[in-house]
């Protein structure tokens, strides 16, 4: 094949193959980028700095035969989504990788190409990173840094009783796409397989939406749905010391997801609610602010649907799911990492 493994490249060769292709011209606000002991970044006086990180491990967060190009894009997208959930503007990132000797040079090049595509799409600059040898699996860590106006970050902790809960985009597509890849939910139309697996591989971070919500000071609390709608709503409830009610009838499902639910019933519905990796924004707003939501829908072109409301805390913060006026009890609440 003529495709060298990283064992032939040496450490500097690996760095060359990962970082050199990604690096573009100096990013905005980068006083010192890659090549010094630390990057030096300019944070304007009127701004706060947002920082987030996410690690993906081969065999746990992605399979060994995952497409490296898509994986590169996703490594950035999941971090961009966290900046979006705070209402910020992503600016810079660091990339660290542990790579075993068996990894091929072309795998690294494809991965780097995916990272570069996402960084160009979202105007973020690589400002540092590290590569080390791994003895078994590929491990990818991205740290994303962003800017937001002082004291403007949208936390999870501000939801108030009476607030309406909104969700962007559609729910469950990614979980259905992954389930199909894993051999579950086998009966699916070819078009649905391609749509749902694309939604799994290529999350769309809702940066414009997060910024618009922050700009309008509309969201009392916001989170991106990574662990699953119910688990992430539970995070808002705990941080805000409230409870929440979600109505199944209101949940936004794509046509493909609707067909999967029609075919597989309750188990598919539960997967949509708990599966995670939707990377949509879930937020709480005042009950009187519905027309402002409409304005934002027009402004950013992302659908927003009211899915439920914030209620008093009760015994402890919790999420109730209702369908046809009845309470559904849902066993597994989201993706837990350990
Ligand atoms: Mg998050």
mmCIF file of C-alpha atoms and ligand atoms in Angstrom:
data_model
loop_
_atom_site.group_PDB
_atom_site.id
_atom_site.type_symbol
_atom_site.label_atom_id
_atom_site.label_comp_id
_atom_site.label_asym_id
_atom_site.label_seq_id
_atom_site.Cartn_x
_atom_site.Cartn_y
_atom_site.Cartn_z
ATOM 1 C CA UNK A 1 0.000 0.000 0.000
ATOM 2 C CA UNK A 2 2.947 2.308 0.543
ATOM 3 C CA UNK A 3 1.116 3.794 3.510
ATOM 4 C CA UNK A 4 3.610 4.296 6.299
ATOM 5 C CA UNK A 5 2.643 3.839 9.923
ATOM 6 C CA UNK A 6 3.508 6.538 12.427
ATOM 7 C CA UNK A 7 6.318 4.281 13.697
ATOM 8 C CA UNK A 8 8.249 5.299 10.576
ATOM 9 C CA UNK A 9 7.535 8.977 11.006
ATOM 10 C CA UNK A 10 9.097 9.711 14.384
ATOM 11 C CA UNK A 11 7.720 12.246 16.805
ATOM 12 C CA UNK A 12 8.444 15.306 14.728
ATOM 13 C CA UNK A 13 7.111 13.573 11.664
ATOM 14 C CA UNK A 14 3.829 12.941 13.478
ATOM 15 C CA UNK A 15 3.598 16.553 14.557
ATOM 16 C CA UNK A 16 4.381 17.579 11.008
ATOM 17 C CA UNK A 17 1.595 15.373 9.648
ATOM 18 C CA UNK A 18 -1.004 16.392 12.210
ATOM 19 C CA UNK A 19 -0.388 20.038 12.844
ATOM 20 C CA UNK A 20 1.302 21.446 9.778
ATOM 21 C CA UNK A 21 -1.653 20.792 7.456
ATOM 22 C CA UNK A 22 -4.135 22.290 9.941
ATOM 23 C CA UNK A 23 -2.296 25.473 10.639
ATOM 24 C CA UNK A 24 -3.519 28.311 8.516
ATOM 25 C CA UNK A 25 -2.629 31.946 8.697
ATOM 26 C CA UNK A 26 -2.313 33.467 12.144
ATOM 27 C CA UNK A 27 -5.739 33.664 13.795
ATOM 28 C CA UNK A 28 -7.242 36.856 15.103
ATOM 29 C CA UNK A 29 -6.096 37.708 18.621
ATOM 30 C CA UNK A 30 -3.127 35.354 18.428
ATOM 31 C CA UNK A 31 -0.058 37.188 19.692
ATOM 32 C CA UNK A 32 1.961 33.957 19.776
ATOM 33 C CA UNK A 33 0.643 30.706 18.336
ATOM 34 C CA UNK A 34 2.180 27.293 17.747
ATOM 35 C CA UNK A 35 5.947 27.076 18.132
ATOM 36 C CA UNK A 36 6.561 28.776 21.437
ATOM 37 C CA UNK A 37 6.267 27.305 24.936
ATOM 38 C CA UNK A 38 2.725 28.601 25.254
ATOM 39 C CA UNK A 39 0.332 30.488 23.039
ATOM 40 C CA UNK A 40 -0.337 34.118 23.916
ATOM 41 C CA UNK A 41 -3.898 35.204 23.149
ATOM 42 C CA UNK A 42 -5.433 38.635 23.319
ATOM 43 C CA UNK A 43 -8.653 38.855 25.332
ATOM 44 C CA UNK A 44 -10.281 42.257 24.822
ATOM 45 C CA UNK A 45 -11.004 44.133 28.067
ATOM 46 C CA UNK A 46 -14.732 43.966 27.559
ATOM 47 C CA UNK A 47 -14.772 40.176 27.161
ATOM 48 C CA UNK A 48 -14.633 37.084 29.339
ATOM 49 C CA UNK A 49 -12.773 33.936 28.268
ATOM 50 C CA UNK A 50 -14.693 30.652 27.888
ATOM 51 C CA UNK A 51 -12.756 27.384 28.083
ATOM 52 C CA UNK A 52 -13.950 23.818 27.500
ATOM 53 C CA UNK A 53 -12.418 20.449 26.666
ATOM 54 C CA UNK A 54 -13.543 17.054 25.449
ATOM 55 C CA UNK A 55 -11.670 13.767 25.070
ATOM 56 C CA UNK A 56 -12.521 10.957 22.671
ATOM 57 C CA UNK A 57 -11.038 7.470 23.139
ATOM 58 C CA UNK A 58 -10.904 4.835 20.401
ATOM 59 C CA UNK A 59 -13.165 1.919 21.271
ATOM 60 C CA UNK A 60 -15.226 4.028 23.682
ATOM 61 C CA UNK A 61 -16.232 7.222 21.879
ATOM 62 C CA UNK A 62 -15.459 6.143 18.331
ATOM 63 C CA UNK A 63 -14.859 2.803 16.642
ATOM 64 C CA UNK A 64 -11.520 1.738 15.222
ATOM 65 C CA UNK A 65 -12.924 1.853 11.690
ATOM 66 C CA UNK A 66 -14.413 5.341 12.065
ATOM 67 C CA UNK A 67 -13.784 7.681 9.138
ATOM 68 C CA UNK A 68 -10.848 9.839 10.301
ATOM 69 C CA UNK A 69 -12.006 12.852 8.284
ATOM 70 C CA UNK A 70 -15.426 12.882 9.986
ATOM 71 C CA UNK A 71 -13.784 12.211 13.331
ATOM 72 C CA UNK A 72 -11.572 15.280 12.905
ATOM 73 C CA UNK A 73 -14.644 17.403 12.230
ATOM 74 C CA UNK A 74 -16.528 15.927 15.166
ATOM 75 C CA UNK A 75 -13.639 16.458 17.607
ATOM 76 C CA UNK A 76 -14.009 20.175 16.996
ATOM 77 C CA UNK A 77 -17.804 20.238 16.683
ATOM 78 C CA UNK A 78 -18.504 18.802 20.145
ATOM 79 C CA UNK A 79 -16.296 21.448 21.738
ATOM 80 C CA UNK A 80 -17.791 24.220 19.616
ATOM 81 C CA UNK A 81 -21.200 23.098 20.858
ATOM 82 C CA UNK A 82 -20.145 23.724 24.470
ATOM 83 C CA UNK A 83 -19.079 27.275 23.615
ATOM 84 C CA UNK A 84 -22.424 27.715 21.810
ATOM 85 C CA UNK A 85 -24.298 26.594 24.938
ATOM 86 C CA UNK A 86 -22.655 29.438 26.886
ATOM 87 C CA UNK A 87 -23.634 31.976 24.216
ATOM 88 C CA UNK A 88 -20.025 32.652 23.213
ATOM 89 C CA UNK A 89 -17.936 33.092 20.099
ATOM 90 C CA UNK A 90 -15.360 30.299 19.666
ATOM 91 C CA UNK A 91 -11.914 31.598 18.710
ATOM 92 C CA UNK A 92 -8.984 29.301 19.428
ATOM 93 C CA UNK A 93 -8.285 25.644 20.155
ATOM 94 C CA UNK A 94 -5.576 23.260 21.254
ATOM 95 C CA UNK A 95 -5.328 19.679 20.024
ATOM 96 C CA UNK A 96 -3.606 16.827 21.854
ATOM 97 C CA UNK A 97 -3.360 13.271 20.618
ATOM 98 C CA UNK A 98 -1.992 9.970 21.824
ATOM 99 C CA UNK A 99 -1.319 7.765 18.805
ATOM 100 C CA UNK A 100 -0.192 4.113 18.707
ATOM 101 C CA UNK A 101 2.538 2.987 16.286
ATOM 102 C CA UNK A 102 0.108 1.047 14.093
ATOM 103 C CA UNK A 103 -1.741 4.243 13.053
ATOM 104 C CA UNK A 104 -1.115 4.995 9.409
ATOM 105 C CA UNK A 105 0.171 8.230 8.025
ATOM 106 C CA UNK A 106 -2.862 8.522 5.768
ATOM 107 C CA UNK A 107 -5.186 8.163 8.799
ATOM 108 C CA UNK A 108 -3.454 11.137 10.429
ATOM 109 C CA UNK A 109 -3.629 13.146 7.235
ATOM 110 C CA UNK A 110 -7.345 12.494 6.838
ATOM 111 C CA UNK A 111 -7.971 13.343 10.488
ATOM 112 C CA UNK A 112 -6.037 16.595 10.088
ATOM 113 C CA UNK A 113 -8.033 17.401 6.951
ATOM 114 C CA UNK A 114 -11.283 16.989 8.922
ATOM 115 C CA UNK A 115 -10.036 19.196 11.742
ATOM 116 C CA UNK A 116 -8.974 21.826 9.235
ATOM 117 C CA UNK A 117 -12.352 21.759 7.466
ATOM 118 C CA UNK A 118 -14.193 22.374 10.745
ATOM 119 C CA UNK A 119 -11.773 25.062 11.880
ATOM 120 C CA UNK A 120 -12.228 26.938 8.611
ATOM 121 C CA UNK A 121 -16.004 26.554 8.713
ATOM 122 C CA UNK A 122 -16.206 27.995 12.229
ATOM 123 C CA UNK A 123 -13.276 30.432 12.019
ATOM 124 C CA UNK A 124 -11.277 29.011 14.901
ATOM 125 C CA UNK A 125 -7.476 28.909 14.973
ATOM 126 C CA UNK A 126 -5.228 26.125 16.215
ATOM 127 C CA UNK A 127 -2.867 27.699 18.740
ATOM 128 C CA UNK A 128 -1.145 24.707 20.298
ATOM 129 C CA UNK A 129 -1.181 21.040 21.104
ATOM 130 C CA UNK A 130 0.824 17.944 21.764
ATOM 131 C CA UNK A 131 1.292 14.463 20.365
ATOM 132 C CA UNK A 132 2.513 11.484 22.327
ATOM 133 C CA UNK A 133 2.909 7.796 21.634
ATOM 134 C CA UNK A 134 0.094 5.575 22.936
ATOM 135 C CA UNK A 135 0.569 1.862 23.654
ATOM 136 C CA UNK A 136 -2.892 0.836 22.481
ATOM 137 C CA UNK A 137 -5.620 3.270 21.479
ATOM 138 C CA UNK A 138 -5.934 6.618 19.787
ATOM 139 C CA UNK A 139 -6.930 9.365 22.241
ATOM 140 C CA UNK A 140 -7.975 12.802 20.993
ATOM 141 C CA UNK A 141 -8.388 15.844 23.246
ATOM 142 C CA UNK A 142 -9.502 19.254 22.037
ATOM 143 C CA UNK A 143 -9.637 22.342 24.201
ATOM 144 C CA UNK A 144 -11.733 25.165 22.811
ATOM 145 C CA UNK A 145 -11.468 28.781 23.905
ATOM 146 C CA UNK A 146 -14.056 31.422 23.181
ATOM 147 C CA UNK A 147 -15.047 34.969 23.980
ATOM 148 C CA UNK A 148 -18.184 36.420 25.477
ATOM 149 C CA UNK A 149 -19.170 39.844 26.785
ATOM 150 C CA UNK A 150 -18.320 40.351 30.452
ATOM 151 C CA UNK A 151 -20.741 38.563 32.778
ATOM 152 C CA UNK A 152 -22.856 37.482 29.794
ATOM 153 C CA UNK A 153 -22.185 33.740 29.864
ATOM 154 C CA UNK A 154 -25.452 31.756 29.909
ATOM 155 C CA UNK A 155 -25.184 29.299 32.806
ATOM 156 C CA UNK A 156 -27.247 26.200 33.606
ATOM 157 C CA UNK A 157 -28.330 27.675 36.899
ATOM 158 C CA UNK A 158 -30.828 30.397 35.993
ATOM 159 C CA UNK A 159 -34.018 28.483 35.143
ATOM 160 C CA UNK A 160 -37.088 29.792 36.991
ATOM 161 C CA UNK A 161 -40.417 28.216 37.841
ATOM 162 C CA UNK A 162 -42.852 28.983 35.010
ATOM 163 C CA UNK A 163 -40.125 29.207 32.346
ATOM 164 C CA UNK A 164 -40.795 27.499 29.034
ATOM 165 C CA UNK A 165 -38.259 24.951 27.791
ATOM 166 C CA UNK A 166 -37.160 25.125 24.166
ATOM 167 C CA UNK A 167 -35.095 22.769 22.037
ATOM 168 C CA UNK A 168 -33.369 23.575 18.755
ATOM 169 C CA UNK A 169 -33.385 21.294 15.704
ATOM 170 C CA UNK A 170 -34.554 17.710 16.054
ATOM 171 C CA UNK A 171 -34.108 15.044 18.699
ATOM 172 C CA UNK A 172 -32.795 11.475 18.553
ATOM 173 C CA UNK A 173 -31.333 11.470 15.031
ATOM 174 C CA UNK A 174 -27.789 10.868 16.233
ATOM 175 C CA UNK A 175 -28.783 8.093 18.652
ATOM 176 C CA UNK A 176 -30.771 6.342 15.912
ATOM 177 C CA UNK A 177 -27.867 6.699 13.474
ATOM 178 C CA UNK A 178 -25.452 5.172 15.996
ATOM 179 C CA UNK A 179 -27.887 2.395 16.972
ATOM 180 C CA UNK A 180 -28.201 1.407 13.330
ATOM 181 C CA UNK A 181 -24.415 1.376 12.881
ATOM 182 C CA UNK A 182 -24.196 -0.941 15.900
ATOM 183 C CA UNK A 183 -26.682 -3.360 14.328
ATOM 184 C CA UNK A 184 -29.646 -2.306 16.445
ATOM 185 C CA UNK A 185 -32.741 -0.901 14.711
ATOM 186 C CA UNK A 186 -31.817 -2.842 11.544
ATOM 187 C CA UNK A 187 -35.007 -2.142 9.570
ATOM 188 C CA UNK A 188 -34.559 1.323 8.121
ATOM 189 C CA UNK A 189 -34.985 2.958 4.726
ATOM 190 C CA UNK A 190 -31.680 3.648 2.983
ATOM 191 C CA UNK A 191 -32.405 7.403 2.941
ATOM 192 C CA UNK A 192 -33.062 7.369 6.683
ATOM 193 C CA UNK A 193 -29.810 5.490 7.324
ATOM 194 C CA UNK A 194 -27.835 8.083 5.414
ATOM 195 C CA UNK A 195 -29.593 11.050 7.075
ATOM 196 C CA UNK A 196 -29.409 9.638 10.622
ATOM 197 C CA UNK A 197 -25.811 8.458 10.395
ATOM 198 C CA UNK A 198 -24.805 11.838 9.003
ATOM 199 C CA UNK A 199 -26.453 13.487 12.012
ATOM 200 C CA UNK A 200 -24.416 11.155 14.217
ATOM 201 C CA UNK A 201 -21.079 11.764 12.507
ATOM 202 C CA UNK A 202 -21.480 15.459 11.818
ATOM 203 C CA UNK A 203 -23.094 17.407 14.645
ATOM 204 C CA UNK A 204 -23.876 21.030 13.838
ATOM 205 C CA UNK A 205 -22.786 23.259 16.690
ATOM 206 C CA UNK A 206 -25.462 25.947 17.195
ATOM 207 C CA UNK A 207 -23.090 28.853 17.570
ATOM 208 C CA UNK A 208 -25.241 31.509 15.891
ATOM 209 C CA UNK A 209 -28.232 30.449 17.966
ATOM 210 C CA UNK A 210 -26.277 30.553 21.240
ATOM 211 C CA UNK A 211 -24.976 34.019 20.426
ATOM 212 C CA UNK A 212 -28.420 35.268 19.410
ATOM 213 C CA UNK A 213 -29.955 33.999 22.664
ATOM 214 C CA UNK A 214 -27.193 35.657 24.645
ATOM 215 C CA UNK A 215 -27.467 38.862 22.641
ATOM 216 C CA UNK A 216 -31.208 39.099 23.322
ATOM 217 C CA UNK A 217 -30.640 38.134 26.986
ATOM 218 C CA UNK A 218 -33.420 35.635 26.369
ATOM 219 C CA UNK A 219 -32.245 32.357 27.936
ATOM 220 C CA UNK A 220 -32.288 32.070 31.723
ATOM 221 C CA UNK A 221 -30.397 28.789 31.437
ATOM 222 C CA UNK A 222 -28.918 26.841 28.537
ATOM 223 C CA UNK A 223 -27.130 23.544 27.888
ATOM 224 C CA UNK A 224 -26.154 21.604 24.793
ATOM 225 C CA UNK A 225 -27.670 18.132 24.565
ATOM 226 C CA UNK A 226 -24.671 15.809 24.612
ATOM 227 C CA UNK A 227 -25.562 13.233 27.283
ATOM 228 C CA UNK A 228 -29.243 12.936 26.299
ATOM 229 C CA UNK A 229 -32.237 15.269 26.606
ATOM 230 C CA UNK A 230 -33.333 13.912 29.996
ATOM 231 C CA UNK A 231 -29.847 13.815 31.517
ATOM 232 C CA UNK A 232 -29.002 17.312 30.302
ATOM 233 C CA UNK A 233 -32.347 18.720 31.434
ATOM 234 C CA UNK A 234 -31.637 17.097 34.802
ATOM 235 C CA UNK A 235 -28.359 19.064 34.868
ATOM 236 C CA UNK A 236 -30.311 22.306 34.395
ATOM 237 C CA UNK A 237 -32.782 21.261 37.105
ATOM 238 C CA UNK A 238 -30.049 20.509 39.620
ATOM 239 C CA UNK A 239 -28.069 23.643 38.853
ATOM 240 C CA UNK A 240 -31.238 25.781 39.042
ATOM 241 C CA UNK A 241 -32.926 23.884 41.904
ATOM 242 C CA UNK A 242 -36.123 23.392 39.913
ATOM 243 C CA UNK A 243 -37.948 20.484 38.278
ATOM 244 C CA UNK A 244 -39.175 20.154 34.692
ATOM 245 C CA UNK A 245 -42.019 18.620 32.710
ATOM 246 C CA UNK A 246 -41.517 17.504 29.096
ATOM 247 C CA UNK A 247 -44.407 16.619 26.780
ATOM 248 C CA UNK A 248 -43.620 13.858 24.284
ATOM 249 C CA UNK A 249 -46.228 15.249 21.840
ATOM 250 C CA UNK A 250 -44.237 18.477 21.537
ATOM 251 C CA UNK A 251 -40.817 16.930 20.861
ATOM 252 C CA UNK A 252 -39.330 17.796 17.457
ATOM 253 C CA UNK A 253 -38.532 14.643 15.460
ATOM 254 C CA UNK A 254 -37.195 14.558 11.923
ATOM 255 C CA UNK A 255 -39.212 12.589 9.373
ATOM 256 C CA UNK A 256 -36.591 9.841 9.543
ATOM 257 C CA UNK A 257 -36.802 9.704 13.339
ATOM 258 C CA UNK A 258 -40.611 9.621 13.133
ATOM 259 C CA UNK A 259 -40.401 6.544 10.889
ATOM 260 C CA UNK A 260 -37.981 4.841 13.309
ATOM 261 C CA UNK A 261 -40.302 5.545 16.249
ATOM 262 C CA UNK A 262 -43.335 4.338 14.287
ATOM 263 C CA UNK A 263 -41.481 1.084 13.573
ATOM 264 C CA UNK A 264 -39.838 0.421 16.940
ATOM 265 C CA UNK A 265 -42.249 2.153 19.324
ATOM 266 C CA UNK A 266 -41.518 2.857 22.947
ATOM 267 C CA UNK A 267 -37.885 1.616 22.968
ATOM 268 C CA UNK A 268 -37.016 3.992 20.101
ATOM 269 C CA UNK A 269 -38.783 6.870 21.849
ATOM 270 C CA UNK A 270 -36.766 6.208 25.001
ATOM 271 C CA UNK A 271 -33.560 6.096 22.967
ATOM 272 C CA UNK A 272 -34.397 9.492 21.445
ATOM 273 C CA UNK A 273 -34.901 10.966 24.920
ATOM 274 C CA UNK A 274 -31.755 9.465 26.433
ATOM 275 C CA UNK A 275 -29.353 8.644 23.586
ATOM 276 C CA UNK A 276 -27.458 11.918 23.464
ATOM 277 C CA UNK A 277 -25.032 13.480 20.993
ATOM 278 C CA UNK A 278 -27.783 15.654 19.548
ATOM 279 C CA UNK A 279 -25.698 18.800 20.128
ATOM 280 C CA UNK A 280 -28.864 20.862 20.023
ATOM 281 C CA UNK A 281 -29.422 23.689 22.508
ATOM 282 C CA UNK A 282 -31.924 23.244 25.337
ATOM 283 C CA UNK A 283 -32.861 26.460 27.108
ATOM 284 C CA UNK A 284 -35.358 28.064 29.461
ATOM 285 C CA UNK A 285 -37.059 31.417 28.765
ATOM 286 C CA UNK A 286 -39.760 33.534 30.372
ATOM 287 C CA UNK A 287 -43.311 32.458 29.458
ATOM 288 C CA UNK A 288 -43.952 35.855 27.848
ATOM 289 C CA UNK A 289 -40.983 35.720 25.478
ATOM 290 C CA UNK A 290 -42.403 33.418 22.763
ATOM 291 C CA UNK A 291 -42.492 36.128 20.072
ATOM 292 C CA UNK A 292 -38.817 36.882 20.699
ATOM 293 C CA UNK A 293 -38.114 33.213 20.030
ATOM 294 C CA UNK A 294 -39.808 33.579 16.632
ATOM 295 C CA UNK A 295 -37.522 36.492 15.806
ATOM 296 C CA UNK A 296 -34.475 34.384 16.617
ATOM 297 C CA UNK A 297 -35.765 31.515 14.467
ATOM 298 C CA UNK A 298 -35.891 33.933 11.523
ATOM 299 C CA UNK A 299 -32.549 35.439 12.401
ATOM 300 C CA UNK A 300 -30.545 32.195 12.621
ATOM 301 C CA UNK A 301 -32.642 29.805 10.527
ATOM 302 C CA UNK A 302 -32.737 27.032 13.134
ATOM 303 C CA UNK A 303 -36.071 25.652 14.287
ATOM 304 C CA UNK A 304 -36.948 26.132 17.979
ATOM 305 C CA UNK A 305 -39.764 24.214 19.618
ATOM 306 C CA UNK A 306 -41.310 24.532 23.061
ATOM 307 C CA UNK A 307 -41.075 21.083 24.669
ATOM 308 C CA UNK A 308 -42.180 21.674 28.244
ATOM 309 C CA UNK A 309 -41.882 23.867 31.293
ATOM 310 C CA UNK A 310 -40.042 24.495 34.515
ATOM 311 C CA UNK A 311 -41.955 23.673 37.693
ATOM 312 C CA UNK A 312 -41.323 23.822 41.427
ATOM 313 C CA UNK A 313 -38.565 21.611 42.765
ATOM 314 C CA UNK A 314 -40.700 19.201 44.818
ATOM 315 C CA UNK A 315 -38.728 16.766 46.957
ATOM 316 C CA UNK A 316 -35.679 17.062 44.740
ATOM 317 C CA UNK A 317 -34.902 18.403 41.255
ATOM 318 C CA UNK A 318 -36.189 16.037 38.593
ATOM 319 C CA UNK A 319 -37.622 15.639 35.105
ATOM 320 C CA UNK A 320 -41.095 14.264 34.388
ATOM 321 C CA UNK A 321 -41.975 13.042 30.888
ATOM 322 C CA UNK A 322 -45.666 13.106 29.955
ATOM 323 C CA UNK A 323 -47.452 11.451 27.056
ATOM 324 C CA UNK A 324 -51.181 11.799 26.531
ATOM 325 C CA UNK A 325 -51.498 13.235 30.027
ATOM 326 C CA UNK A 326 -49.811 10.175 31.602
ATOM 327 C CA UNK A 327 -46.398 10.126 33.216
ATOM 328 C CA UNK A 328 -43.877 7.908 31.409
ATOM 329 C CA UNK A 329 -41.223 6.305 33.533
ATOM 330 C CA UNK A 330 -38.015 6.030 31.567
ATOM 331 C CA UNK A 331 -35.393 3.669 32.874
ATOM 332 C CA UNK A 332 -32.074 4.820 31.587
ATOM 333 C CA UNK A 333 -31.388 8.513 31.897
ATOM 334 C CA UNK A 334 -28.764 9.365 29.355
ATOM 335 C CA UNK A 335 -25.278 8.411 28.438
ATOM 336 C CA UNK A 336 -23.099 7.990 31.495
ATOM 337 C CA UNK A 337 -19.399 8.017 30.875
ATOM 338 C CA UNK A 338 -18.362 5.450 33.454
HETATM 339 MG MG1 LIG B 1 -22.103 20.672 27.178
#
